[in-house]
Amino acid sequence: LENIPHKGAKTFYEACVFIKLSIYFLRCDCVSHIGLGRFDQYMMPFYLHDKENGVTDDEILGIIEGFFISINFDTDLYFGIQQGDNGQSMILGGFDEYGNSMYNELSKLCLKASLELSLIDPKINLRVGKNTPDEIYEYATLLTKQGLGFPQYCNDDVVVPGLIKLGYAKEDALDYSVAACWEFIIPGKGADIVNKEVM
């Protein structure tokens, strides 16, 4: 807490604590549904920083699991929140402008943490498409077997063209996430897209 939030996060652990603090402050302001966005993308610089400094994937997995536990255990303290209906969703994977998968080691660690913990939050949304390797689906099915109702799948081959058709720039469409439920949104653009408009 000597570093965050006023100095910003440097390590993966500090970044997770920063997010938890942000959730806490939003909850205190009566925000009842808080999405976690493209966690595996915006947390990647912190992951790489730690890897370059000798932190192992097992240690990072432990940090992720601690973070997942922290966003589960206190949701009943806040007004208007109930277990399983608090909007704590994250989206993993996706594709870049050249069609390359953005599913990475951090994506896999998040799935592994969710699989090991079997907690209701965060709800996992996977961005997939025709170029998604079978092993990602096979691994995700293990999570489906837990019976928690996720991962949910977002088909980039449909969603990205749909967002472009609605007038979003390709760069923004490729960066889409999901809202606290599963409506598609563009991070940082303040745009909420009604489900039926994209279908």
XYZ file of N, CA, C and O in Angstrom:
796
model
N 0.821 -1.211 0.000
C 0.000 0.000 0.000
C 0.864 1.274 0.000
O 0.342 2.362 -0.145
N 2.178 1.121 0.197
C 3.064 2.277 0.066
C 3.196 2.685 -1.397
O 3.508 3.821 -1.701
N 2.951 1.744 -2.308
C 3.088 2.033 -3.737
C 1.762 2.322 -4.421
O 1.682 3.193 -5.284
N 0.742 1.545 -4.060
C -0.525 1.726 -4.758
C -1.562 2.312 -3.805
O -1.510 2.061 -2.599
N -2.496 3.098 -4.317
C -2.638 3.416 -5.736
C -1.822 4.623 -6.212
O -1.680 4.832 -7.413
N -1.292 5.427 -5.311
C -0.729 6.716 -5.736
C 0.533 6.620 -6.579
O 0.804 7.514 -7.379
N 1.312 5.544 -6.484
C 2.509 5.400 -7.313
C 2.298 4.429 -8.472
O 3.164 4.287 -9.325
N 1.178 3.768 -8.484
C 0.915 2.789 -9.531
C 1.541 1.448 -9.224
O 2.458 1.343 -8.408
N 1.040 0.419 -9.866
C 1.524 -0.946 -9.642
C 2.736 -1.229 -10.514
O 2.832 -0.744 -11.642
N 3.656 -2.035 -9.979
C 4.811 -2.497 -10.750
C 4.772 -4.009 -10.938
O 5.095 -4.516 -11.990
N 4.363 -4.708 -9.902
C 4.348 -6.169 -9.953
C 2.934 -6.684 -10.218
O 1.952 -5.942 -10.089
N 2.853 -7.962 -10.559
C 1.554 -8.582 -10.790
C 0.709 -8.546 -9.523
O -0.485 -8.251 -9.565
N 1.342 -8.836 -8.392
C 0.622 -8.801 -7.127
C 0.063 -7.404 -6.837
O -1.097 -7.256 -6.464
N 0.890 -6.373 -7.014
C 0.429 -5.003 -6.768
C -0.735 -4.646 -7.684
O -1.688 -3.982 -7.261
N -0.671 -5.102 -8.937
C -1.750 -4.809 -9.889
C -3.058 -5.464 -9.443
O -4.128 -4.865 -9.534
N -2.971 -6.686 -8.926
C -4.177 -7.368 -8.425
C -4.749 -6.630 -7.215
O -5.968 -6.467 -7.098
N -3.876 -6.185 -6.313
C -4.339 -5.424 -5.149
C -4.978 -4.118 -5.596
O -6.009 -3.693 -5.054
N -4.395 -3.481 -6.604
C -4.945 -2.233 -7.146
C -6.373 -2.460 -7.649
O -7.284 -1.674 -7.367
N -6.571 -3.560 -8.394
C -7.913 -3.873 -8.900
C -8.872 -4.111 -7.742
O -10.008 -3.615 -7.747
N -8.424 -4.868 -6.730
C -9.283 -5.145 -5.570
C -9.668 -3.852 -4.862
O -10.826 -3.662 -4.470
N -8.714 -2.934 -4.705
C -9.022 -1.633 -4.105
C -10.042 -0.864 -4.942
O -10.967 -0.250 -4.411
N -9.861 -0.914 -6.252
C -10.798 -0.220 -7.158
C -12.201 -0.782 -7.014
O -13.184 -0.036 -6.975
N -12.296 -2.115 -6.936
C -13.600 -2.757 -6.732
C -14.219 -2.282 -5.422
O -15.402 -1.942 -5.350
N -13.410 -2.247 -4.370
C -13.888 -1.812 -3.057
C -14.443 -0.386 -3.125
O -15.542 -0.115 -2.629
N -13.702 0.532 -3.756
C -14.151 1.921 -3.836
C -15.428 2.052 -4.662
O -16.325 2.829 -4.319
N -15.521 1.280 -5.737
C -16.737 1.306 -6.553
C -17.927 0.762 -5.764
O -19.028 1.298 -5.841
N -17.688 -0.317 -5.005
C -18.765 -0.870 -4.176
C -19.236 0.160 -3.143
O -20.429 0.289 -2.884
N -18.284 0.890 -2.542
C -18.644 1.926 -1.553
C -19.485 3.028 -2.184
O -20.237 3.719 -1.498
N -19.360 3.185 -3.515
C -20.134 4.196 -4.230
C -21.401 3.583 -4.835
O -21.984 4.136 -5.750
N -21.784 2.400 -4.325
C -23.023 1.706 -4.717
C -23.028 1.222 -6.170
O -24.099 1.096 -6.776
N -21.862 0.967 -6.746
C -21.803 0.323 -8.060
C -21.942 -1.168 -7.811
O -21.117 -1.770 -7.127
N -23.008 -1.756 -8.336
C -23.328 -3.132 -7.959
C -22.780 -4.185 -8.916
O -22.650 -5.344 -8.556
N -22.466 -3.824 -10.142
C -21.943 -4.789 -11.103
C -20.632 -4.265 -11.679
O -20.612 -3.206 -12.311
N -19.556 -5.012 -11.462
C -18.226 -4.548 -11.869
C -17.557 -5.611 -12.729
O -17.165 -6.673 -12.242
N -17.427 -5.332 -14.015
C -16.740 -6.238 -14.922
C -15.235 -6.053 -14.827
O -14.749 -4.963 -14.527
N -14.495 -7.127 -15.100
C -13.030 -7.083 -15.020
C -12.373 -6.946 -16.385
O -11.156 -6.890 -16.478
N -13.161 -6.901 -17.453
C -12.614 -6.658 -18.784
C -11.637 -7.716 -19.266
O -11.688 -8.880 -18.871
N -10.697 -7.279 -20.118
C -9.736 -8.174 -20.768
C -8.520 -8.386 -19.859
O -7.407 -7.966 -20.178
N -8.742 -9.051 -18.774
C -7.752 -9.235 -17.710
C -6.421 -9.766 -18.244
O -5.345 -9.292 -17.879
N -6.472 -10.763 -19.128
C -5.237 -11.374 -19.630
C -4.458 -10.454 -20.561
O -3.285 -10.710 -20.850
N -5.074 -9.383 -21.023
C -4.379 -8.438 -21.901
C -3.779 -7.286 -21.100
O -2.594 -6.988 -21.213
N -4.589 -6.635 -20.258
C -4.043 -5.478 -19.542
C -3.133 -5.867 -18.384
O -2.319 -5.060 -17.914
N -3.218 -7.136 -17.936
C -2.326 -7.591 -16.871
C -1.038 -8.219 -17.413
O -0.123 -8.534 -16.649
N -0.941 -8.378 -18.729
C 0.222 -9.028 -19.323
C 1.545 -8.304 -19.026
O 2.548 -8.968 -18.733
N 1.609 -6.964 -19.080
C 2.883 -6.300 -18.745
C 3.368 -6.623 -17.334
O 4.575 -6.772 -17.111
N 2.455 -6.758 -16.386
C 2.833 -7.098 -15.005
C 3.306 -8.543 -14.915
O 4.250 -8.861 -14.189
N 2.632 -9.421 -15.660
C 3.051 -10.822 -15.739
C 4.471 -10.915 -16.291
O 5.332 -11.593 -15.720
N 4.734 -10.210 -17.406
C 6.056 -10.252 -18.031
C 7.117 -9.643 -17.119
O 8.238 -10.157 -17.042
N 6.768 -8.572 -16.415
C 7.692 -7.952 -15.460
C 8.122 -8.972 -14.413
O 9.310 -9.129 -14.106
N 7.143 -9.681 -13.858
C 7.452 -10.654 -12.820
C 8.268 -11.821 -13.365
O 9.202 -12.292 -12.714
N 7.932 -12.294 -14.557
C 8.664 -13.402 -15.161
C 10.130 -13.022 -15.382
O 11.037 -13.817 -15.140
N 10.349 -11.780 -15.832
C 11.719 -11.302 -16.045
C 12.486 -11.187 -14.735
O 13.712 -11.183 -14.730
N 11.766 -11.092 -13.620
C 12.392 -10.964 -12.309
C 12.345 -12.262 -11.501
O 12.432 -12.248 -10.275
N 12.184 -13.363 -12.205
C 12.314 -14.670 -11.570
C 11.085 -15.262 -10.928
O 11.158 -16.310 -10.281
N 9.937 -14.626 -11.080
C 8.703 -15.167 -10.503
C 8.212 -16.309 -11.399
O 8.176 -16.179 -12.620
N 7.831 -17.408 -10.808
C 7.393 -18.575 -11.578
C 5.897 -18.507 -11.888
O 5.148 -17.774 -11.229
N 5.479 -19.316 -12.858
C 4.049 -19.395 -13.179
C 3.247 -19.926 -11.995
O 2.108 -19.516 -11.789
N 3.834 -20.839 -11.223
C 3.135 -21.362 -10.044
C 2.886 -20.251 -9.023
O 1.824 -20.199 -8.398
N 3.860 -19.354 -8.870
C 3.691 -18.229 -7.942
C 2.630 -17.260 -8.451
O 1.805 -16.768 -7.679
N 2.625 -17.015 -9.754
C 1.617 -16.120 -10.331
C 0.233 -16.761 -10.238
O -0.759 -16.083 -9.939
N 0.166 -18.083 -10.437
C -1.107 -18.793 -10.267
C -1.625 -18.601 -8.843
O -2.815 -18.356 -8.643
N -0.740 -18.672 -7.871
C -1.137 -18.453 -6.483
C -1.688 -17.051 -6.253
O -2.664 -16.861 -5.513
N -1.078 -16.058 -6.910
C -1.566 -14.676 -6.796
C -2.944 -14.554 -7.430
O -3.858 -13.936 -6.870
N -3.115 -15.166 -8.605
C -4.413 -15.127 -9.290
C -5.480 -15.786 -8.414
O -6.588 -15.253 -8.248
N -5.160 -16.929 -7.844
C -6.137 -17.628 -6.999
C -6.486 -16.796 -5.767
O -7.651 -16.708 -5.384
N -5.486 -16.149 -5.172
C -5.762 -15.267 -4.033
C -6.662 -14.113 -4.433
O -7.585 -13.733 -3.695
N -6.430 -13.564 -5.629
C -7.265 -12.477 -6.138
C -8.695 -12.956 -6.372
O -9.663 -12.297 -5.977
N -8.838 -14.125 -7.002
C -10.173 -14.673 -7.260
C -10.924 -14.900 -5.948
O -12.110 -14.588 -5.836
N -10.242 -15.444 -4.947
C -10.870 -15.654 -3.637
C -11.299 -14.319 -3.036
O -12.409 -14.186 -2.503
N -10.441 -13.305 -3.167
C -10.736 -11.999 -2.556
C -11.966 -11.330 -3.148
O -12.656 -10.584 -2.469
N -12.244 -11.591 -4.431
C -13.417 -10.945 -5.024
C -14.686 -11.769 -4.822
O -15.760 -11.384 -5.256
N -14.547 -12.922 -4.169
C -15.696 -13.763 -3.854
C -16.174 -13.601 -2.426
O -17.363 -13.604 -2.176
N -15.266 -13.477 -1.483
C -15.655 -13.681 -0.092
C -16.407 -12.522 0.542
O -17.055 -12.705 1.553
N -16.351 -11.338 -0.019
C -16.997 -10.208 0.656
C -18.149 -9.580 -0.114
O -18.651 -8.536 0.263
N -18.604 -10.227 -1.185
C -19.662 -9.601 -1.983
C -20.966 -9.463 -1.214
O -21.785 -8.599 -1.524
N -21.172 -10.285 -0.195
C -22.415 -10.210 0.570
C -22.454 -8.998 1.504
O -23.485 -8.711 2.120
N -21.347 -8.270 1.601
C -21.299 -7.096 2.476
C -21.903 -5.851 1.826
O -22.169 -4.871 2.496
N -22.083 -5.893 0.512
C -22.461 -4.687 -0.216
C -23.942 -4.683 -0.577
O -24.507 -5.714 -0.935
N -24.534 -3.499 -0.544
C -25.941 -3.333 -0.870
C -26.207 -3.735 -2.320
O -25.489 -3.343 -3.224
N -27.276 -4.505 -2.521
C -27.697 -4.861 -3.874
C -26.892 -5.967 -4.519
O -27.056 -6.255 -5.693
N -26.022 -6.607 -3.758
C -25.178 -7.664 -4.315
C -25.612 -9.002 -3.754
O -25.922 -9.126 -2.587
N -25.621 -10.002 -4.610
C -25.848 -11.351 -4.124
C -24.852 -12.280 -4.811
O -24.374 -11.979 -5.898
N -24.525 -13.374 -4.158
C -23.575 -14.310 -4.733
C -24.058 -14.748 -6.114
O -25.202 -15.135 -6.287
N -23.156 -14.661 -7.079
C -23.482 -15.106 -8.429
C -24.122 -14.052 -9.292
O -24.305 -14.259 -10.488
N -24.489 -12.918 -8.731
C -25.115 -11.871 -9.533
C -24.475 -10.527 -9.200
O -25.140 -9.587 -8.810
N -23.166 -10.474 -9.348
C -22.460 -9.249 -9.008
C -21.628 -8.704 -10.163
O -20.872 -7.763 -10.007
N -21.748 -9.344 -11.321
C -21.141 -8.801 -12.526
C -19.642 -8.951 -12.655
O -19.038 -8.347 -13.523
N -19.038 -9.750 -11.799
C -17.575 -9.874 -11.857
C -17.172 -10.879 -12.937
O -16.820 -12.015 -12.662
N -17.236 -10.408 -14.181
C -16.883 -11.229 -15.336
C -15.548 -10.767 -15.899
O -15.206 -9.591 -15.822
N -14.803 -11.699 -16.472
C -13.592 -11.329 -17.211
C -13.621 -12.029 -18.557
O -14.251 -13.068 -18.717
N -12.971 -11.417 -19.512
C -12.923 -11.995 -20.848
C -11.481 -12.331 -21.187
O -10.572 -11.568 -20.876
N -11.289 -13.498 -21.777
C -9.950 -13.985 -22.092
C -9.844 -14.293 -23.578
O -10.808 -14.716 -24.211
N -8.641 -14.091 -24.120
C -8.382 -14.451 -25.508
C -8.746 -13.365 -26.490
O -8.646 -12.174 -26.193
N -9.188 -13.787 -27.667
C -9.475 -12.861 -28.754
C -8.411 -12.953 -29.836
O -7.524 -13.814 -29.791
N -8.502 -12.047 -30.806
C -7.599 -12.073 -31.951
C -7.135 -10.663 -32.280
O -7.844 -9.694 -32.024
N -5.935 -10.560 -32.870
C -5.450 -9.249 -33.299
C -5.915 -8.972 -34.726
O -6.651 -9.775 -35.317
N -5.470 -7.867 -35.278
C -5.947 -7.462 -36.612
C -5.520 -8.425 -37.719
O -6.078 -8.416 -38.813
N -4.522 -9.263 -37.441
C -4.043 -10.219 -38.441
C -4.635 -11.610 -38.238
O -4.253 -12.563 -38.914
N -5.528 -11.737 -37.279
C -6.164 -13.020 -37.021
C -5.380 -13.934 -36.096
O -5.720 -15.105 -35.939
N -4.322 -13.395 -35.478
C -3.531 -14.189 -34.539
C -4.218 -14.228 -33.176
O -4.720 -13.212 -32.704
N -4.200 -15.391 -32.558
C -4.826 -15.548 -31.253
C -4.081 -14.744 -30.199
O -2.853 -14.708 -30.166
N -4.831 -14.068 -29.323
C -4.244 -13.324 -28.218
C -4.361 -14.100 -26.909
O -4.044 -13.590 -25.842
N -4.818 -15.346 -27.004
C -4.824 -16.254 -25.860
C -3.368 -16.475 -25.472
O -2.524 -16.765 -26.315
N -3.046 -16.299 -24.210
C -1.649 -16.355 -23.798
C -1.497 -17.168 -22.502
O -2.456 -17.759 -22.011
N -0.283 -17.178 -21.964
C -0.013 -17.933 -20.737
C -0.881 -17.453 -19.567
O -1.314 -18.235 -18.732
N -1.120 -16.159 -19.529
C -1.947 -15.593 -18.459
C -3.405 -16.044 -18.612
O -4.080 -16.324 -17.619
N -3.876 -16.133 -19.854
C -5.229 -16.653 -20.110
C -5.363 -18.050 -19.520
O -6.338 -18.374 -18.832
N -4.350 -18.888 -19.797
C -4.379 -20.273 -19.323
C -4.320 -20.332 -17.801
O -5.013 -21.142 -17.175
N -3.509 -19.470 -17.186
C -3.418 -19.459 -15.724
C -4.750 -19.049 -15.094
O -5.135 -19.579 -14.051
N -5.457 -18.117 -15.722
C -6.779 -17.708 -15.214
C -7.764 -18.869 -15.291
O -8.533 -19.110 -14.350
N -7.757 -19.599 -16.419
C -8.630 -20.767 -16.543
C -8.265 -21.821 -15.504
O -9.137 -22.429 -14.878
N -6.956 -22.031 -15.312
C -6.498 -23.024 -14.339
C -6.934 -22.647 -12.925
O -7.396 -23.494 -12.156
N -6.791 -21.362 -12.585
C -7.205 -20.896 -11.256
C -8.698 -21.125 -11.050
O -9.134 -21.613 -10.003
N -9.494 -20.784 -12.049
C -10.939 -20.962 -11.956
C -11.294 -22.443 -11.824
O -12.173 -22.825 -11.048
N -10.576 -23.284 -12.568
C -10.806 -24.723 -12.523
C -10.471 -25.293 -11.150
O -11.223 -26.097 -10.596
N -9.350 -24.855 -10.578
C -8.929 -25.379 -9.280
C -9.818 -24.899 -8.131
O -10.084 -25.625 -7.195
N -10.296 -23.656 -8.220
C -11.052 -23.068 -7.116
C -12.545 -23.400 -7.154
O -13.201 -23.452 -6.119
N -13.117 -23.542 -8.366
C -14.557 -23.786 -8.534
C -15.396 -22.723 -7.832
O -16.401 -23.034 -7.195
N -14.981 -21.479 -7.933
C -15.735 -20.363 -7.354
C -16.645 -19.748 -8.402
O -16.395 -19.831 -9.601
N -17.665 -19.070 -7.929
C -18.640 -18.494 -8.857
C -18.114 -17.230 -9.551
O -18.606 -16.839 -10.585
N -17.099 -16.602 -8.978
C -16.484 -15.422 -9.589
C -14.980 -15.589 -9.694
O -14.376 -16.232 -8.829
N -14.371 -15.001 -10.689
C -15.038 -14.275 -11.769
C -15.603 -15.235 -12.806
O -15.079 -16.330 -12.997
N -16.684 -14.797 -13.435
C -17.245 -15.584 -14.521
C -16.329 -15.398 -15.736
O -15.957 -14.289 -16.066
N -15.985 -16.501 -16.372
C -15.044 -16.470 -17.492
C -15.795 -16.437 -18.813
O -16.688 -17.246 -19.053
N -15.412 -15.487 -19.655
C -15.900 -15.415 -21.027
C -14.695 -15.618 -21.943
O -13.680 -14.942 -21.772
N -14.802 -16.553 -22.879
C -13.712 -16.813 -23.812
C -14.044 -16.250 -25.183
O -15.098 -16.563 -25.744
N -13.133 -15.432 -25.711
C -13.275 -14.974 -27.089
C -12.646 -16.028 -27.994
O -11.470 -16.338 -27.882
N -13.463 -16.587 -28.869
C -13.017 -17.672 -29.738
C -13.367 -17.349 -31.184
O -14.036 -16.357 -31.471
N -12.929 -18.202 -32.093
C -13.225 -18.044 -33.505
C -12.749 -19.254 -34.276
O -12.289 -20.246 -33.686
N -12.819 -19.177 -35.590
C -12.456 -20.341 -36.417
C -10.993 -20.735 -36.248
O -10.628 -21.876 -36.516
N -10.135 -19.812 -35.798
C -8.715 -20.130 -35.626
C -8.350 -20.519 -34.193
O -7.171 -20.644 -33.871
N -9.342 -20.708 -33.340
C -9.063 -21.104 -31.961
C -8.592 -22.557 -31.941
O -9.291 -23.436 -32.444
N -7.402 -22.811 -31.357
C -6.910 -24.195 -31.299
C -7.832 -25.090 -30.464
O -8.418 -24.647 -29.473
N -7.945 -26.348 -30.869
C -8.801 -27.303 -30.172
C -8.437 -27.445 -28.701
O -9.305 -27.646 -27.859
N -7.125 -27.334 -28.373
C -6.726 -27.548 -26.976
C -7.332 -26.515 -26.035
O -7.549 -26.789 -24.854
N -7.617 -25.317 -26.555
C -8.257 -24.292 -25.715
C -9.684 -24.730 -25.379
O -10.123 -24.649 -24.230
N -10.412 -25.211 -26.396
C -11.770 -25.717 -26.151
C -11.742 -26.907 -25.194
O -12.577 -27.010 -24.292
N -10.769 -27.794 -25.393
C -10.691 -28.991 -24.550
C -10.443 -28.600 -23.091
O -11.040 -29.169 -22.180
N -9.570 -27.627 -22.888
C -9.277 -27.187 -21.523
C -10.497 -26.476 -20.917
O -10.836 -26.695 -19.758
N -11.143 -25.651 -21.733
C -12.320 -24.908 -21.249
C -13.464 -25.851 -20.871
O -14.231 -25.565 -19.961
N -13.539 -27.005 -21.564
C -14.618 -27.944 -21.234
C -14.483 -28.516 -19.842
O -15.481 -28.857 -19.215
N -13.237 -28.602 -19.361
C -13.034 -29.055 -17.984
C -13.711 -28.098 -17.008
O -14.288 -28.517 -16.004
N -13.656 -26.808 -17.336
C -14.315 -25.802 -16.496
C -15.833 -25.908 -16.628
O -16.554 -25.800 -15.642
N -16.311 -26.161 -17.832
C -17.754 -26.341 -18.044
C -18.285 -27.477 -17.171
O -19.375 -27.386 -16.601
N -17.498 -28.540 -17.046
C -17.918 -29.705 -16.255
C -18.081 -29.380 -14.777
O -18.733 -30.137 -14.054
N -17.524 -28.270 -14.312
C -17.685 -27.880 -12.904
C -19.130 -27.483 -12.597
O -19.534 -27.442 -11.444
N -19.898 -27.125 -13.647
C -21.313 -26.809 -13.452
C -21.595 -25.403 -12.959
O -22.677 -25.125 -12.443
N -20.639 -24.486 -13.133
C -20.835 -23.111 -12.671
C -21.470 -22.206 -13.736
O -21.753 -21.050 -13.479
N -21.667 -22.754 -14.936
C -22.321 -21.971 -15.989
C -21.363 -21.185 -16.858
O -21.797 -20.324 -17.627
N -20.085 -21.444 -16.750
C -19.108 -20.797 -17.622
C -17.933 -21.737 -17.835
O -17.798 -22.721 -17.094
N -17.128 -21.511 -18.855
C -17.023 -20.269 -19.611
C -18.171 -20.079 -20.601
O -18.739 -21.037 -21.092
N -18.442 -18.811 -20.832
C -19.313 -18.429 -21.934
C -18.398 -18.150 -23.126
O -17.250 -17.776 -22.945
N -18.923 -18.315 -24.317
C -18.103 -18.154 -25.510
C -18.598 -16.973 -26.342
O -19.792 -16.849 -26.596
N -17.671 -16.132 -26.758
C -17.965 -15.005 -27.651
C -17.275 -15.294 -28.976
O -16.047 -15.435 -29.013
N -18.046 -15.399 -30.039
C -17.502 -15.750 -31.348
C -17.011 -14.495 -32.072
O -17.804 -13.721 -32.610
N -15.696 -14.294 -32.090
C -15.116 -13.119 -32.739
C -15.462 -13.032 -34.224
O -15.521 -11.946 -34.786
N -15.686 -14.186 -34.864
C -16.016 -14.193 -36.289
C -17.375 -13.551 -36.550
O -17.667 -13.137 -37.676
N -18.198 -13.460 -35.518
C -19.513 -12.827 -35.633
C -19.520 -11.454 -34.958
O -20.003 -10.468 -35.528
N -18.952 -11.389 -33.751
C -19.039 -10.166 -32.946
C -18.269 -9.009 -33.570
O -18.794 -7.900 -33.681
N -17.016 -9.243 -33.978
C -16.193 -8.147 -34.520
C -16.826 -7.541 -35.773
O -17.016 -6.317 -35.844
N -17.219 -8.350 -36.786
C -17.908 -7.754 -37.944
C -19.214 -7.052 -37.559
O -19.571 -6.017 -38.135
N -19.914 -7.608 -36.550
C -21.160 -6.987 -36.098
C -20.930 -5.605 -35.509
O -21.691 -4.668 -35.763
N -19.862 -5.465 -34.733
C -19.532 -4.159 -34.147
C -19.103 -3.168 -35.220
O -19.474 -1.989 -35.173
N -18.344 -3.647 -36.199
C -17.929 -2.771 -37.307
C -19.163 -2.314 -38.089
O -19.284 -1.141 -38.447
N -20.103 -3.227 -38.302
C -21.350 -2.890 -39.006
C -22.142 -1.818 -38.251
O -22.826 -0.990 -38.854
N -22.032 -1.837 -36.917
C -22.719 -0.834 -36.101
C -21.994 0.513 -36.088
O -22.465 1.463 -35.480
N -20.823 0.575 -36.742
C -20.118 1.848 -36.859
C -18.863 1.991 -36.030
O -18.235 3.050 -36.025
N -18.461 0.932 -35.327
C -17.237 1.006 -34.541
C -16.018 0.803 -35.431
O -16.060 0.013 -36.381
N -14.944 1.511 -35.122
C -13.698 1.334 -35.853
C -13.201 -0.087 -35.625
O -13.402 -0.666 -34.559
N -12.517 -0.653 -36.628
C -12.028 -2.026 -36.526
C -11.132 -2.192 -35.306
O -11.220 -3.183 -34.579
N -10.279 -1.216 -35.052
C -9.367 -1.262 -33.903
C -10.141 -1.392 -32.589
O -9.770 -2.157 -31.705
N -11.236 -0.640 -32.475
C -12.061 -0.702 -31.265
C -12.840 -2.007 -31.197
O -12.968 -2.615 -30.131
N -13.361 -2.446 -32.340
C -14.134 -3.698 -32.382
C -13.266 -4.877 -31.954
O -13.728 -5.772 -31.244
N -12.000 -4.871 -32.357
C -11.094 -5.958 -31.999
C -10.772 -5.968 -30.500
O -10.344 -6.988 -29.958
N -10.996 -4.843 -29.832
C -10.688 -4.722 -28.409
C -11.930 -4.894 -27.533
O -11.909 -4.581 -26.354
N -13.019 -5.419 -28.096
C -14.261 -5.499 -27.328
C -14.109 -6.392 -26.107
O -13.271 -7.283 -26.035
N -14.958 -6.115 -25.148
C -15.036 -6.921 -23.935
C -16.512 -7.175 -23.669
O -17.346 -6.944 -24.543
N -16.825 -7.655 -22.472
C -18.222 -7.804 -22.101
C -18.505 -6.950 -20.880
O -17.626 -6.714 -20.055
N -19.731 -6.503 -20.788
C -20.155 -5.744 -19.618
C -20.257 -6.702 -18.443
O -19.887 -7.865 -18.523
N -20.790 -6.216 -17.340
C -20.868 -7.038 -16.140
C -21.731 -8.278 -16.339
O -21.591 -9.249 -15.614
N -22.624 -8.244 -17.305
C -23.355 -9.461 -17.666
C -22.633 -10.074 -18.852
O -21.613 -10.690 -18.699
N -23.129 -9.845 -20.072
C -22.363 -10.301 -21.235
C -22.560 -9.416 -22.454
O -22.124 -9.728 -23.535
N -23.223 -8.265 -22.261
C -23.364 -7.343 -23.392
C -21.982 -6.884 -23.841
O -21.097 -6.646 -23.035
N -21.811 -6.745 -25.135
C -20.516 -6.346 -25.675
C -20.288 -4.853 -25.455
O -21.189 -4.047 -25.678
N -19.092 -4.514 -25.020
C -18.713 -3.118 -24.821
C -17.308 -2.890 -25.365
O -16.534 -3.840 -25.529
N -17.003 -1.637 -25.630
C -15.661 -1.249 -26.063
C -14.998 -0.550 -24.884
O -15.442 0.524 -24.476
N -13.957 -1.145 -24.289
C -13.323 -0.529 -23.116
C -12.857 0.898 -23.380
O -12.274 1.193 -24.426
N -13.155 1.770 -22.431
C -12.709 3.155 -22.527
C -13.536 4.039 -23.440
O -13.277 5.230 -23.577
N -14.550 3.472 -24.076
C -15.364 4.249 -25.017
C -16.737 4.580 -24.448
O -17.518 5.286 -25.064
N -17.064 4.018 -23.283
C -18.348 4.320 -22.649
C -19.540 3.836 -23.438
O -20.627 4.364 -23.315
N -19.339 2.820 -24.275
C -20.431 2.361 -25.140
C -20.967 1.021 -24.655
O -20.225 0.104 -24.398
N -22.271 0.943 -24.540
C -22.954 -0.302 -24.200
C -23.768 -0.716 -25.425
O -24.529 0.103 -25.953
N -23.631 -1.941 -25.885
C -24.358 -2.376 -27.056
C -25.437 -3.346 -26.628
O -25.156 -4.342 -25.983
N -26.661 -3.052 -26.986
C -27.765 -3.951 -26.642
C -27.572 -5.277 -27.367
O -27.231 -5.318 -28.550
N -27.792 -6.380 -26.653
C -27.525 -7.720 -27.188
C -28.074 -7.945 -28.589
O -27.374 -8.388 -29.483
N -29.353 -7.665 -28.792
C -29.990 -8.013 -30.051
C -29.450 -7.233 -31.238
O -29.554 -7.660 -32.369
N -28.836 -6.068 -31.001
C -28.335 -5.275 -32.117
C -27.154 -5.939 -32.812
O -26.908 -5.712 -33.984
N -26.373 -6.752 -32.077
C -25.188 -7.348 -32.657
C -25.493 -8.694 -33.289
O -24.777 -9.168 -34.148
N -26.595 -9.308 -32.879
C -26.893 -10.655 -33.359
C -27.323 -10.692 -34.799
O -27.669 -9.878 -35.466
